[in-house]
Amino acid sequence: MKATRDSARAHLFDFAVVSNEQVAEGAWCMVFKSEVAALLAPGEFVEVSVPGDPSQVLRVPLSFSRADAEAGTVRIEYAVVGDGTRRLSLMRPGDTSTLVGPCGHGWRLPGGEGRVLLVAGGIGLPPVLAAAEMLAAAGRTFDAVVGAQRGSKLVGVDVDLLREAASADPASRVVVCTDDGSLGRAGFTTDAMAELLAERSYDAVLTCGPTVMMAGVARLAEGAGIACQASLERMMGCGFGACSCCNVAMRDGTSRSCCMDGPVFNAGEVAW
Ligand SMILES: Cc1cc2nc3c(=O)[nH]c(=O)nc-3n(C[C@H](O)[C@H](O)[C@H](O)COP(=O)(O)OP(=O)(O)OC[C@H]3O[C@@H](n4cnc5c(N)ncnc54)[C@H](O)[C@@H]3O)c2cc1C
Ligand code: FES
């Protein structure tokens, strides 16, 4: 195991489910109580042990949209894609398990005082909402583009919270778009982003979503000369630097660990 100062940050915590409900097509929102709430920073993640199948020893890596240190609660949203997330969706209020966290490095507050652009795709929305609340707490202004394949897959409650975080700035824009045009603007997030870039200037872009989308966002940001942070996903074994299975190839030919060096990277350094 690679022993580092950062691996010592992650500890084992108990958690107890407060609520766990379907919030969109294929997507659930869970609020749980755990002492980890006081330690999580926006963009970091937790590794959740899902009960129900003793043969499954690997934990599920999940970002969070809000960690409330005072209430001791954490809010996660997740898509049910396989057995682990299916069993997660079956947990009921009062059910308990364990998690490892805080894991990884999250968003960095962008330098400067100018506007920031957030771009979220699909289930990449939770960490982007956490970024929005981080920016709002720091008194920063931001616009946001939120995309989904279709309206039924959009986590509307998160979009409402995003608008709320942006509401201190009357000039802020939150653009919703869907691939099929069933809600909001028809088209990809990158189309909406290109339009905003043509109209406004930004200090930074922060993005999370499908890799192909983030690659497009990174290209547009680089073309406009704007610093871009991207929250990446990789298959993960341990979540704290022990298994070397989550490597991210970098432009300079090196590779970095998604769980320890990321999941948030400078997009311009990643070999997309
Ligand atoms: C740092 C990080 C944060 C994440 N945050 C969220 C989140 O907030 N909400 C959310 O819905 N999902 C998130 N994910 C993805 C989530 O971890 C996977 O969807 C989950 O592990 C799938 O587990 P499963 O047992 O249900 O599916 P499996 O049966 O293990 O796999 C089902 C499908 O999902 C793919 N998959 C499995 N693990 C991952 C992974 N780590 N990354 C990408 N694809 C995967 C597999 O290739 C397969 O196609 C995050 C992943 C990482 C690395
Ligand atoms: S998941 Fe094990 S090293 Fe990153």
XYZ file of C-alpha atoms and ligand atoms in Angstrom:
329
model
C 0.000 0.000 0.000
C 1.231 3.498 -0.848
C 1.192 5.197 2.558
C 0.640 8.919 2.088
C -0.553 11.772 4.229
C -3.762 11.852 2.202
C -4.591 8.190 2.647
C -4.639 8.927 6.395
C -7.554 11.360 5.838
C -9.980 8.594 4.921
C -11.471 6.703 7.834
C -14.186 4.125 8.335
C -17.513 5.609 9.468
C -20.946 4.213 10.222
C -23.908 5.740 8.455
C -27.670 5.490 8.954
C -30.162 6.151 6.167
C -32.534 9.082 6.783
C -34.312 8.914 3.419
C -33.796 7.160 0.092
C -36.144 8.009 -2.758
C -36.291 7.883 -6.531
C -35.904 11.439 -7.869
C -35.735 10.890 -11.646
C -35.778 8.092 -14.206
C -33.081 5.677 -12.965
C -31.815 8.051 -10.244
C -32.178 7.982 -6.457
C -31.370 10.470 -3.721
C -30.229 9.264 -0.306
C -29.700 11.358 2.794
C -27.742 9.640 5.535
C -26.448 10.582 8.945
C -22.729 10.106 9.533
C -19.870 11.800 11.324
C -18.115 12.066 7.944
C -20.450 15.015 7.195
C -18.201 17.330 9.220
C -15.115 16.374 7.205
C -16.244 16.383 3.565
C -15.200 19.188 1.197
C -17.018 19.852 -2.120
C -15.880 17.487 -4.882
C -14.558 14.794 -2.545
C -16.274 11.414 -2.423
C -17.096 8.488 -0.149
C -16.773 4.731 -0.672
C -20.014 3.124 0.439
C -20.389 -0.472 1.591
C -23.798 -1.660 0.395
C -25.394 -4.424 2.454
C -27.266 -7.382 0.961
C -24.550 -9.472 -0.742
C -21.644 -10.690 1.422
C -19.771 -11.838 -1.716
C -19.452 -8.173 -2.838
C -16.507 -6.785 -0.882
C -15.823 -3.697 -3.011
C -17.399 -0.413 -1.991
C -19.233 1.949 -4.347
C -17.533 5.345 -4.910
C -20.067 8.182 -4.763
C -19.835 11.967 -4.806
C -22.190 14.059 -2.691
C -24.243 17.151 -3.406
C -24.407 18.487 0.145
C -22.672 17.725 3.439
C -24.294 19.476 6.391
C -21.823 19.465 9.280
C -24.356 20.896 11.742
C -27.074 18.336 11.013
C -24.491 15.579 10.490
C -26.125 14.592 7.186
C -24.837 13.879 3.684
C -26.921 13.920 0.500
C -25.961 11.701 -2.438
C -27.651 11.101 -5.775
C -26.929 7.970 -7.736
C -27.955 6.203 -10.905
C -28.879 2.545 -10.574
C -26.558 0.910 -13.113
C -25.604 -2.445 -11.578
C -25.967 -4.660 -8.555
C -24.306 -2.365 -5.977
C -26.412 0.685 -6.792
C -29.544 -1.504 -7.114
C -28.994 -2.784 -3.550
C -28.281 0.792 -2.424
C -31.700 1.826 -3.750
C -33.287 -0.858 -1.536
C -31.933 0.621 1.721
C -34.672 2.043 3.919
C -34.706 4.787 6.589
C -32.984 3.430 9.695
C -30.836 0.909 7.760
C -27.145 1.152 8.575
C -23.813 0.343 6.939
C -20.291 1.737 6.730
C -18.366 4.020 4.398
C -14.797 5.171 3.903
C -14.176 8.897 3.537
C -13.388 11.645 2.903
C -11.711 10.358 -0.286
C -9.772 12.276 -2.932
C -9.227 15.932 -3.712
C -12.216 18.081 -4.554
C -12.864 21.412 -6.278
C -10.425 24.260 -5.780
C -11.940 27.725 -5.404
C -10.966 29.417 -8.704
C -8.667 32.419 -8.468
C -9.913 35.884 -9.454
C -13.232 37.507 -8.719
C -14.993 36.961 -12.027
C -17.872 34.711 -13.004
C -17.448 30.911 -13.052
C -19.193 28.523 -15.457
C -20.453 25.157 -14.169
C -21.279 22.379 -16.641
C -23.042 19.213 -15.432
C -24.137 16.214 -17.465
C -26.410 13.395 -16.243
C -25.514 12.033 -12.817
C -22.479 14.382 -12.782
C -24.842 16.947 -11.272
C -24.316 16.189 -7.516
C -20.666 17.330 -7.276
C -21.481 20.334 -9.494
C -24.235 21.340 -7.062
C -21.664 21.061 -4.251
C -19.385 23.347 -6.316
C -22.243 25.850 -6.781
C -22.829 26.017 -3.028
C -19.072 26.397 -2.452
C -18.985 29.344 -4.898
C -22.105 30.945 -3.379
C -20.629 30.663 0.134
C -17.487 32.417 -1.136
C -19.581 35.225 -2.667
C -18.652 34.203 -6.233
C -21.036 34.567 -9.169
C -21.633 31.721 -11.594
C -23.688 30.466 -14.518
C -24.575 26.807 -14.961
C -25.428 24.471 -17.812
C -27.189 21.256 -16.795
C -27.826 18.548 -19.355
C -29.575 15.177 -19.500
C -30.533 12.743 -22.244
C -34.211 13.571 -21.653
C -36.320 15.529 -19.188
C -37.354 12.474 -17.176
C -33.685 11.767 -16.342
C -32.967 15.251 -15.022
C -32.727 15.464 -11.213
C -35.054 18.472 -10.976
C -34.622 18.913 -7.237
C -30.887 19.500 -7.770
C -31.588 22.036 -10.515
C -33.862 23.901 -8.067
C -31.076 23.903 -5.459
C -28.610 25.110 -8.093
C -30.924 28.010 -8.987
C -31.267 28.792 -5.279
C -27.457 28.885 -4.883
C -27.238 31.236 -7.891
C -30.114 33.457 -6.781
C -27.984 36.064 -4.943
C -26.836 37.215 -8.400
C -29.800 38.440 -10.520
C -27.621 38.235 -13.646
C -26.805 34.555 -13.238
C -28.095 32.051 -15.790
C -28.939 28.404 -15.266
C -29.506 26.720 -18.633
C -31.183 23.311 -18.753
C -30.753 21.286 -21.911
C -31.738 17.808 -23.072
C -30.417 15.766 -25.981
C -33.950 15.138 -27.280
C -35.366 18.604 -26.508
C -38.000 17.181 -24.111
C -37.033 19.782 -21.489
C -35.284 23.121 -21.837
C -32.983 23.838 -24.734
C -32.546 21.034 -27.297
C -28.931 19.947 -27.727
C -25.783 19.101 -25.815
C -24.346 20.968 -22.849
C -21.372 21.912 -25.021
C -23.709 23.738 -27.457
C -25.153 25.815 -24.604
C -21.651 26.355 -23.210
C -20.392 27.660 -26.576
C -23.263 30.179 -26.658
C -22.493 31.422 -23.148
C -18.775 31.708 -23.957
C -19.658 33.914 -26.931
C -21.640 36.274 -24.688
C -19.833 36.349 -21.350
C -16.370 36.042 -19.911
C -15.483 33.547 -17.213
C -12.585 33.068 -14.805
C -12.976 29.294 -14.699
C -15.045 26.317 -15.810
C -15.909 23.423 -13.458
C -17.424 20.284 -14.963
C -18.626 16.753 -14.163
C -20.485 14.336 -16.410
C -19.846 11.690 -19.046
C -16.197 11.580 -20.164
C -17.071 12.473 -23.757
C -18.919 15.583 -22.520
C -16.086 16.657 -20.216
C -13.591 16.226 -23.055
C -15.716 18.623 -25.148
C -16.034 21.074 -22.258
C -12.259 20.946 -21.682
C -11.631 21.648 -25.395
C -13.979 24.647 -25.425
C -12.470 26.046 -22.216
C -8.943 25.617 -23.545
C -9.915 27.292 -26.834
C -11.257 30.253 -24.850
C -8.159 30.349 -22.611
C -10.151 29.581 -19.452
C -8.876 27.331 -16.642
C -11.014 24.213 -16.329
C -11.418 21.668 -13.520
C -13.033 18.305 -14.309
C -14.243 15.647 -11.866
C -13.345 12.288 -13.396
C -14.729 8.790 -12.852
C -12.739 5.593 -12.991
C -13.465 2.046 -11.896
C -12.230 1.926 -8.298
C -11.100 -0.923 -6.081
C -10.087 0.660 -2.776
C -10.632 4.435 -3.101
C -7.544 5.316 -1.080
C -4.464 4.600 -3.165
C -3.827 0.920 -2.428
C -4.764 -0.950 -5.616
C -3.522 1.231 -8.530
C -6.592 0.429 -10.617
C -7.902 3.962 -11.138
C -5.131 5.508 -13.229
C -5.748 8.631 -15.299
C -3.462 9.211 -18.300
C -2.019 12.713 -18.392
C -0.899 14.759 -21.387
C 2.722 14.734 -20.212
C 2.817 10.919 -20.494
C 2.520 10.262 -16.749
C -0.464 8.756 -15.017
C -2.154 9.814 -11.793
C -4.473 8.101 -9.397
C -8.105 9.188 -9.727
C -8.917 8.352 -6.104
C -5.937 10.165 -4.565
C -4.823 12.896 -6.998
C -8.423 13.403 -8.207
C -11.229 12.961 -8.787
C -10.958 16.671 -9.661
C -8.120 17.398 -12.122
C -6.977 20.388 -14.135
C -8.719 19.450 -17.377
C -5.845 20.849 -19.451
C -3.461 18.260 -17.969
C -5.635 15.222 -18.764
C -5.046 13.135 -21.925
C -8.709 13.003 -22.959
C -15.147 9.466 -7.670
C -16.436 8.898 -8.194
C -17.625 9.512 -7.886
C -18.834 8.990 -8.357
N -19.986 9.647 -8.035
C -21.149 9.152 -8.471
C -22.377 9.820 -8.122
O -22.394 10.839 -7.424
N -23.535 9.277 -8.595
C -23.531 8.150 -9.383
O -24.591 7.715 -9.791
N -22.399 7.517 -9.717
C -21.216 7.975 -9.283
N -20.057 7.308 -9.596
C -20.149 6.049 -10.388
C -20.521 4.896 -9.450
O -19.446 4.660 -8.565
C -20.785 3.615 -10.269
O -21.928 3.807 -11.061
C -21.028 2.447 -9.335
O -19.818 2.072 -8.695
C -21.590 1.259 -10.074
O -21.697 0.186 -9.150
P -22.698 -1.024 -9.419
O -22.291 -2.150 -8.512
O -24.122 -0.581 -9.322
O -22.451 -1.403 -10.906
P -21.428 -2.480 -11.586
O -22.233 -3.766 -11.642
O -20.147 -2.491 -10.838
O -21.289 -1.832 -12.960
C -22.400 -1.446 -13.777
C -21.927 -0.497 -14.849
O -21.371 0.686 -14.279
C -20.016 0.877 -14.690
N -19.232 1.323 -13.521
C -18.971 0.618 -12.405
N -18.198 1.320 -11.560
C -17.940 2.503 -12.156
C -17.188 3.661 -11.795
N -16.491 3.754 -10.663
N -17.175 4.695 -12.646
C -17.856 4.630 -13.798
N -18.576 3.564 -14.220
C -18.621 2.519 -13.407
C -19.557 -0.500 -15.152
O -18.574 -0.388 -16.159
C -20.824 -1.093 -15.719
O -21.050 -0.639 -17.025
C -18.836 7.803 -9.156
C -17.636 7.165 -9.464
C -16.446 7.705 -8.998
C -15.167 7.040 -9.344
S -9.074 2.917 -6.370
Fe -7.406 1.846 -5.503
S -5.725 3.134 -6.053
Fe -7.453 4.275 -6.676
